[in-house]
mmCIF file of C-alpha atoms in Angstrom:
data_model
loop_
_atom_site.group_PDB
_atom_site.id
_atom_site.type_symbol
_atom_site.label_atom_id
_atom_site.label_comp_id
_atom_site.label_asym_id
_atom_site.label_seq_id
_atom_site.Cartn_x
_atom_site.Cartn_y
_atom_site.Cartn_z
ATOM 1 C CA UNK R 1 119.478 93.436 127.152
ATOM 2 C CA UNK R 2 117.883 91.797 124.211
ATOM 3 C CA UNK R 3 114.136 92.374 123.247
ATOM 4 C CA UNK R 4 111.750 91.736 120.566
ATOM 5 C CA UNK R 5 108.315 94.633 120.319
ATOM 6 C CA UNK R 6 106.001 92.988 117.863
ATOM 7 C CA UNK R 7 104.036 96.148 116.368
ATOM 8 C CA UNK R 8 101.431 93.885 113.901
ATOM 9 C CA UNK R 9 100.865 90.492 112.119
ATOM 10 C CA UNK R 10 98.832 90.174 109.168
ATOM 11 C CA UNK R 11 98.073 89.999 105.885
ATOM 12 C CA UNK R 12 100.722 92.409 103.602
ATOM 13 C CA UNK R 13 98.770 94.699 100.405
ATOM 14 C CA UNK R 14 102.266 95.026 99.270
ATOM 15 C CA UNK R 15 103.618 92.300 96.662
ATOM 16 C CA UNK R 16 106.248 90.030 98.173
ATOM 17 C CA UNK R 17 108.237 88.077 95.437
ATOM 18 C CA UNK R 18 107.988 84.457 96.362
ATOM 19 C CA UNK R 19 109.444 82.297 93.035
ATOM 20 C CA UNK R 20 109.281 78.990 94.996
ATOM 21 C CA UNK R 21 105.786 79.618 96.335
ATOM 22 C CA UNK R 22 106.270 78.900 99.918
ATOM 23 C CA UNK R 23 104.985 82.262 101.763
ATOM 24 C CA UNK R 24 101.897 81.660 103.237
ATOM 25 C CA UNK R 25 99.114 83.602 102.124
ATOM 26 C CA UNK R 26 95.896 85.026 103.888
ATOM 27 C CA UNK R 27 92.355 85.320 102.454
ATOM 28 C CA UNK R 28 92.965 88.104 100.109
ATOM 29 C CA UNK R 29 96.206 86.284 98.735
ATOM 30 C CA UNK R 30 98.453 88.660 100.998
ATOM 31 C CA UNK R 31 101.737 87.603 102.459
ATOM 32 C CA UNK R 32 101.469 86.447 105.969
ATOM 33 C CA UNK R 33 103.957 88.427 108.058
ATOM 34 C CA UNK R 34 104.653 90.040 111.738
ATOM 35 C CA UNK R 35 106.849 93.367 111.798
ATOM 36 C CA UNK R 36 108.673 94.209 114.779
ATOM 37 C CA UNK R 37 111.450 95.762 116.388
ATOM 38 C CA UNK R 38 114.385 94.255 118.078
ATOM 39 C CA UNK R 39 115.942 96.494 120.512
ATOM 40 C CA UNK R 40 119.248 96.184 122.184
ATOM 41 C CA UNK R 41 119.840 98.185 125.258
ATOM 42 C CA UNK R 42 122.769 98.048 127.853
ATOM 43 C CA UNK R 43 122.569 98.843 131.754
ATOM 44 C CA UNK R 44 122.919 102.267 132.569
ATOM 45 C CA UNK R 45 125.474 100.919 135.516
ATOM 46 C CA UNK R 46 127.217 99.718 133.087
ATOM 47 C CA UNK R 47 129.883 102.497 132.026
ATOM 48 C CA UNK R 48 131.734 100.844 129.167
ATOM 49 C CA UNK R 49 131.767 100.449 125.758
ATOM 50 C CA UNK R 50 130.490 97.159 124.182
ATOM 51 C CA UNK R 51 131.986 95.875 121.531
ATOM 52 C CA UNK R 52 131.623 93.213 119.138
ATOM 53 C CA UNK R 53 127.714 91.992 119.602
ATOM 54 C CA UNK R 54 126.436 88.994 117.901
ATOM 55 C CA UNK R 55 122.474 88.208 117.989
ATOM 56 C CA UNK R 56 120.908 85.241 116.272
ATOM 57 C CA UNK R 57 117.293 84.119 116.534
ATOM 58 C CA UNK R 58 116.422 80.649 116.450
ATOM 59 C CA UNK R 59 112.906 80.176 114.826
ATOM 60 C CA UNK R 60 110.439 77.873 115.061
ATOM 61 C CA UNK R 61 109.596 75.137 112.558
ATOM 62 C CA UNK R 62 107.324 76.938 109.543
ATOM 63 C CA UNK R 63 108.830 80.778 110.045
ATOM 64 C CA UNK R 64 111.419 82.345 108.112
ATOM 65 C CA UNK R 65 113.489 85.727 108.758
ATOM 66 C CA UNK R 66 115.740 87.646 105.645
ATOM 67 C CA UNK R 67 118.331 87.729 107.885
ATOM 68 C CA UNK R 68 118.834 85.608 111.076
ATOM 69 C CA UNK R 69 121.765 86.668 112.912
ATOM 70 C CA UNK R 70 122.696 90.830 113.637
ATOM 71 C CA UNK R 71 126.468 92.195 114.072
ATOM 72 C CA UNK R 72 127.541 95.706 115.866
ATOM 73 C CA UNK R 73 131.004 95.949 116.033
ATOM 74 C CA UNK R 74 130.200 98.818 118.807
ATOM 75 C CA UNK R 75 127.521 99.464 121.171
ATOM 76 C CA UNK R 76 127.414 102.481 123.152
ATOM 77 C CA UNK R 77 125.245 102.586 126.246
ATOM 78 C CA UNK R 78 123.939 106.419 125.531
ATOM 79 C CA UNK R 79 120.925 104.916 123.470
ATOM 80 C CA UNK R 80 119.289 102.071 122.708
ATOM 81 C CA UNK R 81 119.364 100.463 119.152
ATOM 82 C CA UNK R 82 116.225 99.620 117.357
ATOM 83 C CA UNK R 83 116.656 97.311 114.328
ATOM 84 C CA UNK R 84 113.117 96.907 112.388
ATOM 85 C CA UNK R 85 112.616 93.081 111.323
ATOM 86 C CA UNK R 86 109.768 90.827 110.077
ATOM 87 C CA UNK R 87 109.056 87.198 110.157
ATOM 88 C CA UNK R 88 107.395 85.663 107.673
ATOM 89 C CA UNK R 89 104.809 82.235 107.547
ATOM 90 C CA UNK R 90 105.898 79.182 105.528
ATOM 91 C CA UNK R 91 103.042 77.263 103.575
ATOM 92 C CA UNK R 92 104.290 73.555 103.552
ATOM 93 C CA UNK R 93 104.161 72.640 107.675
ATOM 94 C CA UNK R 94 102.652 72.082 110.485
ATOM 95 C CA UNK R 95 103.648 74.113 113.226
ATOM 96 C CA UNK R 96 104.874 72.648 116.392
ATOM 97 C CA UNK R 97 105.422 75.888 118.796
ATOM 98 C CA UNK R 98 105.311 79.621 118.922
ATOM 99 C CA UNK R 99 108.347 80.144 121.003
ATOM 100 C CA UNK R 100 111.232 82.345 119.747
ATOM 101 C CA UNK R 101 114.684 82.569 121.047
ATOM 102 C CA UNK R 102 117.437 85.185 120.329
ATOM 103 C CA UNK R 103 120.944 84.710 121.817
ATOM 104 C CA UNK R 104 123.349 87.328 122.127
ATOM 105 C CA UNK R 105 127.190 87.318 122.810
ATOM 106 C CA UNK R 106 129.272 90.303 123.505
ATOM 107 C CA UNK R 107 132.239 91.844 125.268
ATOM 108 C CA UNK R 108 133.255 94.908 127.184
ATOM 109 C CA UNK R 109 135.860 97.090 126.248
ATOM 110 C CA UNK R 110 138.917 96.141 128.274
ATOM 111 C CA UNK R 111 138.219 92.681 128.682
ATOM 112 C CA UNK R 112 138.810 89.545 126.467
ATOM 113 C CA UNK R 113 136.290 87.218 127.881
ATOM 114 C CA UNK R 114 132.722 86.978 125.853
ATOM 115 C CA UNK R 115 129.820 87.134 127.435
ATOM 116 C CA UNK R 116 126.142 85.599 126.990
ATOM 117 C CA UNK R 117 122.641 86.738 127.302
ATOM 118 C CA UNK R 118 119.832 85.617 125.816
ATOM 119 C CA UNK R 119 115.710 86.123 125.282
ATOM 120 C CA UNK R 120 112.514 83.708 124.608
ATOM 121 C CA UNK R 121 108.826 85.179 123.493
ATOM 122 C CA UNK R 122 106.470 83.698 121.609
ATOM 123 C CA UNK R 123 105.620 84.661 118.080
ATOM 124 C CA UNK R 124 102.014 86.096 117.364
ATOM 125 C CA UNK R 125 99.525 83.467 116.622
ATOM 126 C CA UNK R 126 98.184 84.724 113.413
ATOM 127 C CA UNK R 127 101.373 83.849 111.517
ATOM 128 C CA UNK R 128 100.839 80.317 112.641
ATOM 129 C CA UNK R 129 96.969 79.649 111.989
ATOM 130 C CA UNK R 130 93.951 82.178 110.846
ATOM 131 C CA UNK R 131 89.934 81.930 111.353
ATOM 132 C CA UNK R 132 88.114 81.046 108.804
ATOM 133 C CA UNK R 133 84.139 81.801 107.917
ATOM 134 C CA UNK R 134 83.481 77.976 106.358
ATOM 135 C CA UNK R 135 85.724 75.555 107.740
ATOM 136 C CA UNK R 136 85.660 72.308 105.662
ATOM 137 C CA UNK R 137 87.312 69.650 107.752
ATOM 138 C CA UNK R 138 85.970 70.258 111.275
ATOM 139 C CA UNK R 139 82.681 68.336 111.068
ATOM 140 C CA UNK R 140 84.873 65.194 110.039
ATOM 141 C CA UNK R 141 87.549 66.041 112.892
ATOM 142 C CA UNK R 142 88.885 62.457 114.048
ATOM 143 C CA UNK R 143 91.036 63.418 116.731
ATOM 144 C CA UNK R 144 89.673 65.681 119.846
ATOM 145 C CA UNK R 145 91.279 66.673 123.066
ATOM 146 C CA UNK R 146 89.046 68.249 125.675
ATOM 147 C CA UNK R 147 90.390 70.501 128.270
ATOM 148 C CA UNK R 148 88.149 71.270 131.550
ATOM 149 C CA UNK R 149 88.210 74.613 133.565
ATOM 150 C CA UNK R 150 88.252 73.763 137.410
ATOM 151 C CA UNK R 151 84.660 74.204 139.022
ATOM 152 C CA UNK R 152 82.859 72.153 135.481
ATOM 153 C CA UNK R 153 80.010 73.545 134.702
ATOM 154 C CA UNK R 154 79.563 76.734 137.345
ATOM 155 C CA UNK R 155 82.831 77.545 135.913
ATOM 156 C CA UNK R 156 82.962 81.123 133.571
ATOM 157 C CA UNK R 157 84.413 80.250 130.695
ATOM 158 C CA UNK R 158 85.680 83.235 128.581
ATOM 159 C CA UNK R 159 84.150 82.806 124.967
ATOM 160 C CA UNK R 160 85.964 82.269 121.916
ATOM 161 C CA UNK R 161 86.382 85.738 120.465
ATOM 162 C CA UNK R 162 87.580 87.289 123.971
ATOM 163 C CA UNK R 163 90.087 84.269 124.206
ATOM 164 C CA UNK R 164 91.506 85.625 121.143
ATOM 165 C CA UNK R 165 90.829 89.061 120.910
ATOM 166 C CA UNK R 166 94.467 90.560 121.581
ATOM 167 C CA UNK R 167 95.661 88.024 118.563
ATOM 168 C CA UNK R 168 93.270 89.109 115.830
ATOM 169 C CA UNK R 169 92.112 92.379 117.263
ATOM 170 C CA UNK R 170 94.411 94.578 114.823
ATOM 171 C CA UNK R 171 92.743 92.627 111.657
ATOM 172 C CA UNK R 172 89.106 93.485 112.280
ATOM 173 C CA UNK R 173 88.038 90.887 109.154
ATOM 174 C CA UNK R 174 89.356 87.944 110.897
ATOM 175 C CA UNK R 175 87.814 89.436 114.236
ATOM 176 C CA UNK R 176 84.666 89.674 112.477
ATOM 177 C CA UNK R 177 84.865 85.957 111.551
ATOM 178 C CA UNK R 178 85.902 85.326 115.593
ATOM 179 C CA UNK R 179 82.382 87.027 116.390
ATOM 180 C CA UNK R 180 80.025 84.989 114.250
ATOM 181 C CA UNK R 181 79.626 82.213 116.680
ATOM 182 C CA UNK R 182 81.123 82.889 120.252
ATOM 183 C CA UNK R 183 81.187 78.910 120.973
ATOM 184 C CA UNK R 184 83.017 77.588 118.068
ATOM 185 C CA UNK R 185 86.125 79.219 116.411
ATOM 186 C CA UNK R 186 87.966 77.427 113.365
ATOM 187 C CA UNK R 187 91.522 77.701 112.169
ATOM 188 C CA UNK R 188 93.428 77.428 108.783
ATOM 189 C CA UNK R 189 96.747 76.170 109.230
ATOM 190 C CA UNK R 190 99.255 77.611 106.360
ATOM 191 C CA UNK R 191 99.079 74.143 104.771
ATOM 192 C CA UNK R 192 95.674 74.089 103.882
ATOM 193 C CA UNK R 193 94.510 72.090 106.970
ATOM 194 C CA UNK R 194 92.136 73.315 110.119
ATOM 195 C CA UNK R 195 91.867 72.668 113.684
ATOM 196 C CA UNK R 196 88.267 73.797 115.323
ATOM 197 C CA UNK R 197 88.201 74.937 118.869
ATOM 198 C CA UNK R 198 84.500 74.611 120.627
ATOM 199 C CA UNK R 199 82.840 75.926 124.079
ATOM 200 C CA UNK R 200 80.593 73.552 125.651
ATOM 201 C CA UNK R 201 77.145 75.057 125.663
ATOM 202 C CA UNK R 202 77.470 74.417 129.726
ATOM 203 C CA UNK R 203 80.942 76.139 129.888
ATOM 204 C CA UNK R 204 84.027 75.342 131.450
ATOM 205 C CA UNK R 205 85.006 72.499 128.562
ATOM 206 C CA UNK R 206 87.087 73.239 125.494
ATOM 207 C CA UNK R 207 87.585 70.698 123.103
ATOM 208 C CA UNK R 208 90.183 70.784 120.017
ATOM 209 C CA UNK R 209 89.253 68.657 117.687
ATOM 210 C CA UNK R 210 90.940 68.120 113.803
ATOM 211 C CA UNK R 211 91.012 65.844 111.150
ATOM 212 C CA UNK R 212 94.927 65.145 111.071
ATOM 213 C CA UNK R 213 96.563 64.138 113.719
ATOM 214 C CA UNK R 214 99.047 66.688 113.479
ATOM 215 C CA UNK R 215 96.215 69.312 113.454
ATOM 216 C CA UNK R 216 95.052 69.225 117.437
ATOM 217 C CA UNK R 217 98.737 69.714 119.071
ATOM 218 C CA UNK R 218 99.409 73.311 118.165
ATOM 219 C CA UNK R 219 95.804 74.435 118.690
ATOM 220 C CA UNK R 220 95.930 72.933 121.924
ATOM 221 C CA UNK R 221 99.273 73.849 123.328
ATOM 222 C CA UNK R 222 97.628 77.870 122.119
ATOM 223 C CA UNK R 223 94.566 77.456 124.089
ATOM 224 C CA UNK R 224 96.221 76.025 127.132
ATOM 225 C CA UNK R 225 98.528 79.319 126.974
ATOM 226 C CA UNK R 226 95.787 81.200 126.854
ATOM 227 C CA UNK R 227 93.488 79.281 129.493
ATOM 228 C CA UNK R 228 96.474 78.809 131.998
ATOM 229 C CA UNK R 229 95.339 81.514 134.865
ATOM 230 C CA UNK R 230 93.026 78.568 135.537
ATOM 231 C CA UNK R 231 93.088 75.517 137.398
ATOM 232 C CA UNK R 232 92.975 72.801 133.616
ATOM 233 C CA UNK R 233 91.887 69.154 133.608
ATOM 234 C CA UNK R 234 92.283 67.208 131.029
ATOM 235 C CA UNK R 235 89.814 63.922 131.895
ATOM 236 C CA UNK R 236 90.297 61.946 128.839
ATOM 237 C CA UNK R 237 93.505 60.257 127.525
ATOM 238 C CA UNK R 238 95.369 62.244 124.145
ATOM 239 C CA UNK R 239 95.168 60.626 121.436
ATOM 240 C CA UNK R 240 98.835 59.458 121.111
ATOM 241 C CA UNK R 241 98.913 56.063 120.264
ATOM 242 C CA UNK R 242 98.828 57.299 116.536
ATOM 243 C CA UNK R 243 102.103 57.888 117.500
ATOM 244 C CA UNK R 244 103.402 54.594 117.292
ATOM 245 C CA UNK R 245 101.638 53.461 114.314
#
């Protein structure tokens, strides 16, 4: 069995030598990182000895590991093995998705054939985007996408900051930024640019709105993941035609 435990993801004190300048950097000029643990674990039906495990993670677009791809020449099944890793944010892209995938191959002792398993979880949101206090680029936002909770305006929307509390919650300045105004939350990409996310003062309609076109897709695709234990509309058409320009 493969897993990844994230344990935080934020903004590093600690200097982290970057000679091409393409770590991403938080407010304080801190590398933007999420440390975790990726345990391996084998069924405790399963008698044998494993031998010869391979594990390679497949990142998204804008993340970078030190070291992508894990070899144990044996693996007993006594205990589990915890490996600490990080993944660090990239400053020069968009991001496109927050999903993760490690692959695994292995073999048991007194057989020849390898076998397969594999994992997918999605990477903490804060390595992708952060809040900011005084978003630049959201009054000017171009492109908007609104997304509708099922019952309109009777519907309860959940605010901003409780959307996103589990994501920011272990970096109480960027929570404190959340708080300010419960109906409108704006995001730094690692680039530079910002995506705005705002609560209809009647509730039940989000809208994600940016000034590049690039901006609105991962902001939405996050707050539909977030949203999805309710019944979403989406009444207008996407803005896609910029895609064939």
């Amino acid at each position: 069995n493969i897993r990844v435990q994230f344990m935080d993801c934020g903004e590093r004190s600690e200097y982290v030598e970057d000679q091409e300048n393409l770590i991403a950097r938080g407010i304080n000029g801190g590398a933007i990182e999420a440390k975790a643990r990726l345990i391996l674990s084998v069924n405790q039906a399963q008698e044998k000895t494993i031998k010869n495990v391979n594990v390679s993670f497949e990142l998204p677009i804008g993340i970078k590991m030190d070291q992508t791809i894990f070899t144990y020449p044996v693996f007993k099944n006594d205990t589990p093995l915890i490996v600490p890793i990080s993944f660090r944010a990239l400053n020069n892209v968009f991001p496109l998705s927050r999903n993760l995938s490690i692959n695994g191959t292995y073999q048991v002792t007194g057989t020849a054939a390898s076998r397969v398993t594999s994992e997918q979880c999605e990477l903490p949101i804060g390595l992708f985007a952060i809040p900011t206090a005084s978003p630049k680029q959201i009054k000017e936002a171009q492109y908007k996408v609104t997304l509708t909770l099922s019952g309109g305006k009777d519907q309860q929307a959940p605010t901003l900051p409780v959307l996103f509390k589990e994501a920011f919650e272990k970096n109480p300045q960027y929570q404190e930024i959340l708080n300010t105004n419960p109906n409108l939350a704006a995001f730094r990409y690692n680039n530079g640019f910002e995506f705005g996310i705002l609560l209809g003062k009647t509730g039940g309609k989000y809208r994600v709105q940016s000034s590049k076109f690039e901006g609105i897709w991962f902001g939405l695709s996050t707050l539909y993941q977030l949203i999805s234990k309710y019944q979403i509309t989406c009444e207008e058409a996407p803005p896609i035609t910029e895609l064939h320009q």
